């Protein structure tokens, strides 16, 4: 409310791909930021591990420091784009406790220590913003946290990891196998040299936990998410999916199941799924992200865009920085943690999906009847069945099931495994869409 | 910051489709709203024109009033869903001046009197939120106003009128003519008995003005938007589009053209355009909306969902209500008007598009050369040419142009009109996408 508010001192922690772009845009568009926030945003320093590393010339060497604690102590707003749990966690907590608003892109930290960060932010009445932690430039965090705050969200479903989507897309479009597609993603900088967090679904699981906590107003941590990655997906799986007009996508799925007691619970999962090509998510190519939010009143909304990359992600960071700066000027605060609903994770017997089981079977009469009996015994029913001869070998049987619980599936698979006529279970995939 | 904040008194102005749903959800989910905002939201009254009209039983008769001024005087938060310019304008100004935060869905009012409303809100340091004014439940207002506030938006492009999208979709899918598709939209409640605002593009123009003002940090009013509707679209246009894999969509397009002087200007238009079926907007069916935002850092983002309907729109209204209530509790404020860029509308010679001109021509040698000469004379160049005989009549010539200015197009059309060999200009449509 002051006519000429004091400059806001901005500290940036980390100067990798995202940090460099944040610095570039902050310095290049400084008059825009002043006009949009009502205060001059003064970049006071950039904390890095090594002062001597080779950097983009846009990064002023004079602003580099290897003493993040000193930088934070003197900041109004802190942008954390260093990643990792420590020292990011301690630095963010120190910044919040010192009264600085924090903007972070750190999905791993938020999914593990979100409540602790929220508590520190609320105690100091300062902002904690994290749009860039989920789906890069795609504003789904604000969408769920603010735009849909007056609605009831039933399900959030999306492609939130660009690396795995790129790999699966290459396997589909260019018929590469997993290893070759991964190498290509690494060559292009879409995948890291240790790709574990991406290909095992852990990165997507952290994002799923963040979205689920916001959507369901409950504490959902990384450890509440069951994650299955894409390392077991074969070219055969991709080809088989294509036969029925499907593609395989790594989905993050957070859903609220309403139970008879009126409260229900949540299931938060990451898994590769069969998705029809004409499904909104079936069409998401390369490293792009898309998230569907299904809400009681709004119906189904889709958010789509670039899910990764330093430039795109900097847009989300800087949007949050403007919001935090506006709050500094006008006196507002980002939403606090909303956890009143206290929904808890469901057990495997309460989580339902449709499955596709692909198996090699002996090619002789009566096999289908045997398999069908084993499946039916566990309360699982067929939606589709497809059998075809494999060249010079046994037959392939592909079963699509109606909705079944995860525990019924596990029991069914165990039963199938004991049948002599089932030579091999080639793949088990969940099915999304019609 | 109080442990038990006072209840927030909420007044609703208008009780049509949106107002009824707002009331229903406010009353049904009252504990959710309390938990999410930190204060009890108390619905104090619903202003209506007629106390005796037949209403959904969810609307408590005891809360109805025909004295909106008295209701406002006593409110902390005012939800305006009555529509129209007056008395909505006066009531909103009175509410803001009295210190109430305002949530409105009134696109016509905002596009004409936005600056006046913003000034009143800023003077009183209260909120003005209007997510529901554009694209129903789709959170594109917050996306542009907040999420992308740290980026530079080059273009906003979207389908923001569900009525016309439904009509065009019916003309495409079920081969209805315009009149029949309009009647069907009216029967289903998608179009009003006087459909002018929708089919003439005026509703979309108001939304385009709102998005352009936010995207370009400039005052853009309804009168700055050039609007062309869909009343001239024929079944022939639709069929011709389908021949080249296109559909016709009514687009709202707001773009910032950078000029040599470094400032440039904006072009904000509504027009029916040829869109490839595989374009993200080509696939938007029925009454749905979708908006693409092209930004310097974020790249292209898409927002998609239900663009109309009382239930979906109530989600946007209530999201804003939660934001305004949270601000009441924590001391924040919605963003002020951002108009520092002071970009102004471009003239017709500065606005460029690709065009498709479809015409009936005499079927004899030399005609194409004559047409080509007339087009080239005005600096317009061909991208595609397609000629085909019409059954038992003249030939049809379809020209696709490279980018040309609106004024060059007008001159070209005038020149074509003077040619004897051009029997009729059947349609002129802009072309979007590749």
Short mmCIF file of C-alpha atoms in Angstrom, two decimals, chain A residues 6-433:
data_model
loop_
_atom_site.label_atom_id
_atom_site.label_comp_id
_atom_site.label_asym_id
_atom_site.label_seq_id
_atom_site.Cartn_x
_atom_site.Cartn_y
_atom_site.Cartn_z
CA UNK A 6 11.12 -0.98 -1.03
CA UNK A 7 12.84 -3.32 -3.50
CA UNK A 8 12.28 -6.99 -2.83
CA UNK A 9 15.53 -8.89 -2.39
CA UNK A 10 15.46 -12.15 -4.36
CA UNK A 11 17.89 -15.00 -3.68
CA UNK A 12 18.22 -17.91 -6.10
CA UNK A 13 19.48 -21.26 -4.79
CA UNK A 14 20.88 -23.38 -7.58
CA UNK A 15 22.00 -22.46 -11.06
CA UNK A 16 21.32 -25.45 -13.27
CA UNK A 17 19.03 -25.41 -16.30
CA UNK A 18 16.08 -23.88 -14.43
CA UNK A 19 18.12 -21.50 -12.27
CA UNK A 20 19.97 -20.12 -15.28
CA UNK A 21 16.71 -19.34 -17.08
CA UNK A 22 15.20 -17.79 -13.97
CA UNK A 23 18.24 -15.52 -13.67
CA UNK A 24 18.17 -14.68 -17.38
CA UNK A 25 14.53 -13.66 -17.41
CA UNK A 26 14.71 -11.82 -14.10
CA UNK A 27 17.55 -9.69 -15.42
CA UNK A 28 16.21 -9.24 -18.95
CA UNK A 29 12.65 -8.36 -18.02
CA UNK A 30 13.26 -6.41 -14.84
CA UNK A 31 10.92 -3.55 -15.79
CA UNK A 32 8.12 -6.02 -16.50
CA UNK A 33 8.55 -7.60 -13.09
CA UNK A 34 8.51 -4.21 -11.39
CA UNK A 35 5.37 -3.14 -13.22
CA UNK A 36 3.58 -6.42 -12.56
CA UNK A 37 4.38 -6.69 -8.89
CA UNK A 38 4.57 -3.06 -7.78
CA UNK A 39 8.09 -3.48 -6.42
CA UNK A 40 11.55 -3.75 -7.90
CA UNK A 41 12.81 -7.33 -7.75
CA UNK A 42 16.48 -7.15 -6.96
CA UNK A 43 18.47 -10.31 -7.58
CA UNK A 44 20.87 -10.31 -4.66
CA UNK A 45 22.70 -13.56 -5.23
CA UNK A 46 22.80 -17.04 -6.70
CA UNK A 47 23.99 -19.85 -4.46
CA UNK A 48 25.96 -22.58 -6.23
CA UNK A 49 28.09 -25.53 -5.23
CA UNK A 50 31.05 -24.53 -7.35
CA UNK A 51 31.94 -20.92 -8.02
CA UNK A 52 34.25 -21.97 -10.83
CA UNK A 53 31.94 -24.13 -12.95
CA UNK A 54 31.42 -23.10 -16.57
CA UNK A 55 28.15 -21.15 -16.81
CA UNK A 56 25.95 -19.36 -19.29
CA UNK A 57 27.36 -15.84 -19.67
CA UNK A 58 23.97 -14.43 -18.63
CA UNK A 59 24.77 -15.40 -15.03
CA UNK A 60 26.66 -12.52 -13.40
CA UNK A 61 29.74 -13.98 -11.72
CA UNK A 62 29.61 -11.27 -9.10
CA UNK A 63 26.28 -12.62 -7.85
CA UNK A 64 27.51 -16.17 -7.32
CA UNK A 65 28.08 -17.35 -3.80
CA UNK A 66 28.79 -20.64 -2.10
CA UNK A 67 27.28 -19.41 1.14
CA UNK A 68 23.52 -19.93 0.72
CA UNK A 69 22.82 -19.35 4.42
CA UNK A 70 24.17 -15.81 4.29
CA UNK A 71 22.24 -15.13 1.09
CA UNK A 72 18.98 -16.33 2.60
CA UNK A 73 19.40 -14.34 5.78
CA UNK A 74 19.16 -11.17 3.76
CA UNK A 75 16.35 -12.11 1.30
CA UNK A 76 12.66 -11.28 1.03
CA UNK A 77 12.02 -14.01 -1.50
CA UNK A 78 13.96 -17.23 -2.01
CA UNK A 79 13.81 -19.32 -5.19
CA UNK A 80 14.98 -22.88 -4.57
CA UNK A 81 15.89 -24.68 -7.79
CA UNK A 82 18.82 -26.76 -6.52
CA UNK A 83 16.82 -29.97 -6.02
CA UNK A 84 17.50 -32.85 -3.66
CA UNK A 85 16.46 -33.22 -0.04
CA UNK A 86 19.42 -31.68 1.79
CA UNK A 87 20.60 -28.98 2.02
CA UNK A 88 17.43 -27.75 0.22
CA UNK A 89 15.17 -28.69 3.13
CA UNK A 90 17.24 -26.91 5.77
CA UNK A 91 17.73 -23.84 3.59
CA UNK A 92 14.03 -23.52 2.82
CA UNK A 93 13.09 -23.93 6.48
CA UNK A 94 15.65 -21.30 7.44
CA UNK A 95 14.33 -18.94 4.77
CA UNK A 96 10.72 -19.37 5.87
CA UNK A 97 11.60 -18.94 9.54
CA UNK A 98 13.52 -15.79 8.68
CA UNK A 99 10.36 -14.42 7.08
CA UNK A 100 11.15 -14.90 3.40
CA UNK A 101 8.59 -16.21 0.95
CA UNK A 102 9.78 -19.36 -0.82
CA UNK A 103 9.28 -20.55 -4.38
CA UNK A 104 10.48 -24.07 -4.98
CA UNK A 105 10.47 -26.56 -7.83
CA UNK A 106 11.49 -29.39 -5.55
CA UNK A 107 8.95 -32.20 -5.97
CA UNK A 108 11.01 -34.79 -4.08
CA UNK A 109 11.27 -32.53 -1.04
CA UNK A 110 7.62 -31.45 -1.09
CA UNK A 111 6.38 -35.03 -1.38
CA UNK A 112 8.46 -36.06 1.64
CA UNK A 113 8.54 -32.99 3.86
CA UNK A 114 5.63 -30.86 2.66
CA UNK A 115 3.87 -30.60 6.04
CA UNK A 116 7.04 -29.39 7.76
CA UNK A 117 7.53 -26.70 5.10
CA UNK A 118 3.89 -25.62 5.28
CA UNK A 119 4.07 -25.33 9.05
CA UNK A 120 7.11 -23.10 8.86
CA UNK A 121 5.47 -20.93 6.18
CA UNK A 122 2.24 -20.58 8.16
CA UNK A 123 4.05 -19.83 11.41
CA UNK A 124 5.90 -16.96 9.72
CA UNK A 125 2.85 -15.94 7.65
CA UNK A 126 4.88 -16.17 4.44
CA UNK A 127 4.36 -17.83 1.10
CA UNK A 128 5.24 -21.32 -0.04
CA UNK A 129 4.66 -21.66 -3.80
CA UNK A 130 5.63 -24.66 -5.94
CA UNK A 131 3.96 -24.61 -9.35
CA UNK A 132 7.17 -25.79 -11.03
CA UNK A 133 7.28 -28.96 -8.93
CA UNK A 134 4.60 -30.61 -11.06
CA UNK A 135 4.40 -30.71 -14.86
CA UNK A 136 6.85 -27.88 -15.58
CA UNK A 137 5.11 -24.90 -17.10
CA UNK A 138 1.66 -26.45 -16.91
CA UNK A 139 -0.23 -24.59 -14.18
CA UNK A 140 -1.93 -27.57 -12.63
CA UNK A 141 -0.78 -26.88 -9.06
CA UNK A 142 -2.50 -23.50 -9.04
CA UNK A 143 -5.43 -25.07 -10.87
CA UNK A 144 -5.98 -27.65 -8.14
CA UNK A 145 -4.89 -25.52 -5.18
CA UNK A 146 -6.82 -22.38 -6.11
CA UNK A 147 -9.09 -22.60 -9.15
CA UNK A 148 -10.77 -25.80 -7.99
CA UNK A 149 -10.76 -24.93 -4.30
CA UNK A 150 -14.55 -24.48 -4.39
CA UNK A 151 -15.20 -27.83 -6.04
CA UNK A 152 -14.85 -31.49 -5.09
CA UNK A 153 -12.21 -33.35 -7.05
CA UNK A 154 -12.82 -37.02 -7.65
CA UNK A 155 -9.75 -37.92 -9.64
CA UNK A 156 -6.55 -36.49 -11.05
CA UNK A 157 -5.05 -38.43 -13.90
CA UNK A 158 -2.09 -37.43 -15.95
CA UNK A 159 1.18 -37.76 -17.71
CA UNK A 160 3.55 -35.87 -15.43
CA UNK A 161 6.93 -37.24 -16.43
CA UNK A 162 8.25 -36.05 -19.77
CA UNK A 163 11.20 -38.44 -19.86
CA UNK A 164 9.14 -41.59 -19.74
CA UNK A 165 6.57 -40.18 -22.12
CA UNK A 166 9.33 -39.45 -24.58
CA UNK A 167 10.71 -42.98 -24.23
CA UNK A 168 7.30 -44.62 -24.65
CA UNK A 169 6.52 -42.36 -27.59
CA UNK A 170 9.78 -43.32 -29.30
CA UNK A 171 9.07 -46.99 -28.66
CA UNK A 172 5.66 -46.49 -30.27
CA UNK A 173 6.46 -44.18 -33.15
CA UNK A 174 9.94 -45.31 -34.11
CA UNK A 175 9.73 -48.88 -32.86
CA UNK A 176 12.79 -48.58 -30.65
CA UNK A 177 13.17 -50.97 -27.76
CA UNK A 178 13.31 -49.59 -24.22
CA UNK A 179 17.12 -49.50 -23.99
CA UNK A 180 17.53 -47.70 -27.31
CA UNK A 181 14.78 -45.19 -26.52
CA UNK A 182 16.34 -44.51 -23.14
CA UNK A 183 19.77 -43.94 -24.70
CA UNK A 184 18.22 -41.51 -27.17
CA UNK A 185 16.46 -39.65 -24.36
CA UNK A 186 19.79 -39.41 -22.54
CA UNK A 187 21.56 -38.13 -25.66
CA UNK A 188 18.92 -35.41 -26.04
CA UNK A 189 19.11 -34.40 -22.39
CA UNK A 190 15.58 -35.62 -21.62
CA UNK A 191 16.90 -38.35 -19.31
CA UNK A 192 19.68 -38.21 -16.76
CA UNK A 193 22.68 -40.51 -16.76
CA UNK A 194 21.08 -42.30 -13.82
CA UNK A 195 17.51 -42.53 -15.09
CA UNK A 196 16.13 -44.41 -12.08
CA UNK A 197 13.87 -41.68 -10.70
CA UNK A 198 12.17 -41.25 -14.06
CA UNK A 199 11.92 -44.77 -15.43
CA UNK A 200 10.95 -46.37 -12.11
CA UNK A 201 8.09 -43.88 -11.73
CA UNK A 202 9.51 -42.23 -8.61
CA UNK A 203 9.51 -38.72 -10.04
CA UNK A 204 5.90 -39.16 -11.15
CA UNK A 205 5.05 -40.59 -7.72
CA UNK A 206 6.31 -37.46 -5.97
CA UNK A 207 4.19 -35.30 -8.28
CA UNK A 208 1.19 -37.56 -7.74
CA UNK A 209 1.57 -37.17 -3.97
CA UNK A 210 1.67 -33.37 -4.31
CA UNK A 211 -1.42 -33.24 -6.52
CA UNK A 212 -3.30 -35.76 -4.38
CA UNK A 213 -2.64 -33.80 -1.19
CA UNK A 214 -3.98 -30.63 -2.83
CA UNK A 215 -6.91 -32.29 -4.55
CA UNK A 216 -8.11 -34.23 -1.53
CA UNK A 217 -7.21 -31.80 1.27
CA UNK A 218 -5.27 -34.51 3.04
CA UNK A 219 -1.70 -35.37 3.86
CA UNK A 220 -0.46 -37.67 1.13
CA UNK A 221 3.24 -38.42 1.14
CA UNK A 222 5.56 -40.03 -1.34
CA UNK A 223 5.45 -43.20 0.73
CA UNK A 224 1.67 -43.39 0.22
CA UNK A 225 2.08 -43.74 -3.55
CA UNK A 226 2.49 -47.12 -5.19
CA UNK A 227 4.78 -46.70 -8.16
CA UNK A 228 5.46 -48.99 -11.08
CA UNK A 229 7.81 -47.75 -13.79
CA UNK A 230 8.29 -48.57 -17.45
CA UNK A 231 11.44 -50.67 -17.40
CA UNK A 232 9.45 -53.85 -17.99
CA UNK A 233 7.63 -52.47 -21.03
CA UNK A 234 8.68 -54.32 -24.16
CA UNK A 235 8.33 -53.64 -27.86
CA UNK A 236 5.92 -56.56 -27.84
CA UNK A 237 3.69 -54.73 -25.33
CA UNK A 238 3.69 -51.63 -27.52
CA UNK A 239 2.86 -53.63 -30.66
CA UNK A 240 0.13 -55.54 -28.89
CA UNK A 241 -1.39 -52.28 -27.65
CA UNK A 242 -1.37 -50.84 -31.15
CA UNK A 243 -3.40 -53.80 -32.42
CA UNK A 244 -6.38 -52.61 -30.41
CA UNK A 245 -5.85 -48.89 -30.98
CA UNK A 246 -4.04 -48.26 -27.69
CA UNK A 247 -0.78 -46.67 -26.64
CA UNK A 248 1.09 -47.26 -23.39
CA UNK A 249 1.46 -44.23 -21.16
CA UNK A 250 2.94 -43.85 -17.70
CA UNK A 251 0.07 -42.41 -15.69
CA UNK A 252 -0.07 -40.75 -12.31
CA UNK A 253 -3.52 -41.43 -10.89
CA UNK A 254 -4.93 -40.02 -7.68
CA UNK A 255 -8.49 -40.90 -6.89
CA UNK A 256 -10.92 -40.47 -4.06
CA UNK A 257 -13.05 -43.54 -3.55
CA UNK A 258 -16.27 -42.82 -1.68
CA UNK A 259 -17.15 -45.62 0.69
CA UNK A 260 -20.32 -46.53 2.51
CA UNK A 261 -19.08 -44.88 5.70
CA UNK A 262 -19.17 -41.55 3.87
CA UNK A 263 -15.44 -40.87 4.09
CA UNK A 264 -13.70 -43.30 1.86
CA UNK A 265 -10.06 -43.01 1.07
CA UNK A 266 -7.61 -42.28 -1.65
CA UNK A 267 -5.59 -44.37 -4.02
CA UNK A 268 -2.51 -42.72 -5.44
CA UNK A 269 -0.62 -44.72 -8.00
CA UNK A 270 1.82 -44.49 -10.86
CA UNK A 271 1.67 -47.22 -13.49
CA UNK A 272 2.03 -47.82 -17.20
CA UNK A 273 -1.43 -48.18 -18.71
CA UNK A 274 -3.11 -48.92 -21.99
CA UNK A 275 -4.78 -45.73 -23.21
CA UNK A 276 -6.88 -45.46 -26.38
CA UNK A 277 -5.12 -43.35 -29.01
CA UNK A 278 -8.16 -41.09 -29.23
CA UNK A 279 -8.16 -40.49 -25.45
CA UNK A 280 -6.98 -36.97 -24.54
CA UNK A 281 -3.91 -38.52 -22.90
CA UNK A 282 -3.32 -40.91 -25.81
CA UNK A 283 -2.33 -38.02 -27.98
CA UNK A 284 0.33 -36.50 -25.69
CA UNK A 285 3.60 -36.75 -27.56
CA UNK A 286 7.30 -36.57 -26.75
CA UNK A 287 8.24 -34.86 -23.51
CA UNK A 288 4.88 -33.11 -23.08
CA UNK A 289 2.69 -33.39 -20.00
CA UNK A 290 -1.06 -33.36 -19.60
CA UNK A 291 -3.23 -33.65 -16.53
CA UNK A 292 -6.95 -34.33 -16.39
CA UNK A 293 -8.81 -33.19 -13.30
CA UNK A 294 -12.25 -34.68 -12.76
CA UNK A 295 -14.35 -32.59 -10.40
CA UNK A 296 -17.94 -32.81 -9.25
CA UNK A 297 -19.06 -29.45 -10.65
CA UNK A 298 -16.39 -28.55 -13.20
CA UNK A 299 -16.49 -31.90 -14.95
CA UNK A 300 -13.25 -32.91 -16.65
CA UNK A 301 -10.62 -30.22 -17.16
CA UNK A 302 -7.39 -30.73 -19.02
CA UNK A 303 -4.11 -28.88 -18.54
CA UNK A 304 -1.50 -29.47 -21.23
CA UNK A 305 1.97 -28.20 -22.07
CA UNK A 306 5.72 -28.55 -21.72
CA UNK A 307 6.43 -30.66 -18.68
CA UNK A 308 10.15 -30.15 -18.40
CA UNK A 309 13.10 -28.13 -19.60
CA UNK A 310 14.78 -25.17 -17.99
CA UNK A 311 13.05 -22.51 -20.06
CA UNK A 312 9.51 -23.81 -19.65
CA UNK A 313 9.97 -24.56 -15.97
CA UNK A 314 11.31 -21.05 -15.37
CA UNK A 315 7.91 -19.73 -16.47
CA UNK A 316 6.24 -21.52 -13.58
CA UNK A 317 8.92 -20.39 -11.11
CA UNK A 318 8.62 -16.78 -12.21
CA UNK A 319 4.81 -16.86 -12.11
CA UNK A 320 5.10 -17.91 -8.50
CA UNK A 321 7.71 -15.24 -7.88
CA UNK A 322 5.31 -12.58 -9.17
CA UNK A 323 2.55 -13.94 -6.95
CA UNK A 324 4.84 -13.94 -3.92
CA UNK A 325 6.05 -10.42 -4.70
CA UNK A 326 2.47 -9.19 -5.14
CA UNK A 327 1.66 -10.69 -1.76
CA UNK A 328 4.63 -8.88 -0.22
CA UNK A 329 3.30 -5.61 -1.62
CA UNK A 330 -0.40 -6.11 -0.88
CA UNK A 331 -0.15 -8.17 2.30
CA UNK A 332 -1.46 -11.53 1.12
CA UNK A 333 -0.35 -15.08 1.59
CA UNK A 334 -0.36 -18.27 -0.45
CA UNK A 335 -2.92 -20.85 0.70
CA UNK A 336 -1.93 -22.79 3.79
CA UNK A 337 -1.82 -26.56 3.86
CA UNK A 338 -5.36 -27.87 3.58
CA UNK A 339 -5.57 -31.25 5.26
CA UNK A 340 -8.88 -31.17 7.06
CA UNK A 341 -10.39 -34.05 5.07
CA UNK A 342 -7.82 -36.45 6.56
CA UNK A 343 -8.37 -39.06 3.88
CA UNK A 344 -6.06 -42.03 4.12
CA UNK A 345 -4.67 -44.47 1.56
CA UNK A 346 -6.86 -47.41 0.66
CA UNK A 347 -5.72 -51.02 0.86
CA UNK A 348 -5.12 -53.25 -2.15
CA UNK A 349 -8.56 -54.83 -1.76
CA UNK A 350 -10.21 -51.41 -2.09
CA UNK A 351 -8.32 -50.16 -5.14
CA UNK A 352 -9.89 -51.12 -8.45
CA UNK A 353 -8.70 -51.07 -12.01
CA UNK A 354 -9.35 -52.70 -15.31
CA UNK A 355 -6.49 -54.98 -16.33
CA UNK A 356 -5.13 -56.52 -19.44
CA UNK A 357 -3.27 -59.80 -18.95
CA UNK A 358 -1.29 -61.06 -21.88
CA UNK A 359 -0.03 -64.64 -21.69
CA UNK A 360 1.39 -67.45 -23.78
CA UNK A 361 -0.76 -70.56 -23.56
CA UNK A 362 -0.59 -74.10 -24.84
CA UNK A 363 -2.42 -74.32 -28.16
CA UNK A 364 -4.87 -77.14 -27.48
CA UNK A 365 -8.59 -77.55 -26.75
CA UNK A 366 -9.93 -76.62 -23.31
CA UNK A 367 -7.24 -74.11 -22.42
CA UNK A 368 -9.50 -71.08 -22.52
CA UNK A 369 -11.99 -72.83 -20.25
CA UNK A 370 -9.26 -73.60 -17.73
CA UNK A 371 -7.98 -70.04 -17.76
CA UNK A 372 -11.48 -68.62 -17.51
CA UNK A 373 -12.24 -70.78 -14.51
CA UNK A 374 -9.07 -69.66 -12.71
CA UNK A 375 -9.92 -66.03 -13.34
CA UNK A 376 -13.57 -66.31 -12.35
CA UNK A 377 -12.64 -68.02 -9.09
CA UNK A 378 -11.24 -64.75 -7.79
CA UNK A 379 -14.26 -62.68 -8.73
CA UNK A 380 -12.61 -61.23 -11.78
CA UNK A 381 -14.68 -61.12 -14.96
CA UNK A 382 -13.69 -60.82 -18.60
CA UNK A 383 -14.50 -57.76 -20.63
CA UNK A 384 -12.55 -58.81 -23.73
CA UNK A 385 -10.73 -61.93 -24.87
CA UNK A 386 -8.40 -62.20 -27.84
CA UNK A 387 -6.50 -65.29 -28.86
CA UNK A 388 -4.05 -65.60 -31.69
CA UNK A 389 -1.41 -68.07 -32.78
CA UNK A 390 2.16 -66.97 -32.34
CA UNK A 391 4.46 -67.73 -35.28
CA UNK A 392 5.85 -71.21 -34.84
CA UNK A 393 4.97 -71.41 -31.18
CA UNK A 394 2.23 -71.43 -28.61
CA UNK A 395 -0.86 -69.24 -28.76
CA UNK A 396 -1.19 -65.81 -27.19
CA UNK A 397 -4.20 -65.07 -25.04
CA UNK A 398 -5.04 -61.49 -24.13
CA UNK A 399 -7.67 -60.96 -21.45
CA UNK A 400 -9.21 -57.61 -20.63
CA UNK A 401 -10.98 -57.60 -17.28
CA UNK A 402 -13.82 -55.58 -15.84
CA UNK A 403 -12.93 -53.54 -12.77
CA UNK A 404 -11.18 -55.71 -10.21
CA UNK A 405 -9.31 -55.00 -7.02
CA UNK A 406 -5.54 -55.07 -6.91
CA UNK A 407 -5.71 -57.94 -4.46
CA UNK A 408 -8.08 -59.93 -6.69
CA UNK A 409 -5.66 -59.36 -9.56
CA UNK A 410 -2.73 -60.60 -7.50
CA UNK A 411 -4.65 -63.72 -6.53
CA UNK A 412 -5.70 -64.29 -10.14
CA UNK A 413 -2.14 -63.98 -11.39
CA UNK A 414 -0.94 -66.42 -8.75
CA UNK A 415 -3.64 -68.88 -9.81
CA UNK A 416 -2.78 -68.52 -13.50
CA UNK A 417 0.84 -69.11 -12.68
CA UNK A 418 0.02 -72.56 -11.31
CA UNK A 419 -1.78 -73.68 -14.49
CA UNK A 420 0.25 -75.94 -16.75
CA UNK A 421 -1.50 -74.51 -19.79
CA UNK A 422 -0.24 -71.02 -19.05
CA UNK A 423 3.30 -71.09 -20.38
CA UNK A 424 4.17 -67.51 -19.49
CA UNK A 425 2.48 -64.35 -18.28
CA UNK A 426 3.94 -61.84 -20.72
CA UNK A 427 2.54 -58.65 -19.28
CA UNK A 428 -0.03 -57.17 -16.94
CA UNK A 429 -1.16 -53.64 -17.68
CA UNK A 430 -3.91 -51.46 -16.32
CA UNK A 431 -6.41 -50.07 -18.83
CA UNK A 432 -7.64 -46.47 -18.86
CA UNK A 433 -10.53 -45.13 -20.91
#
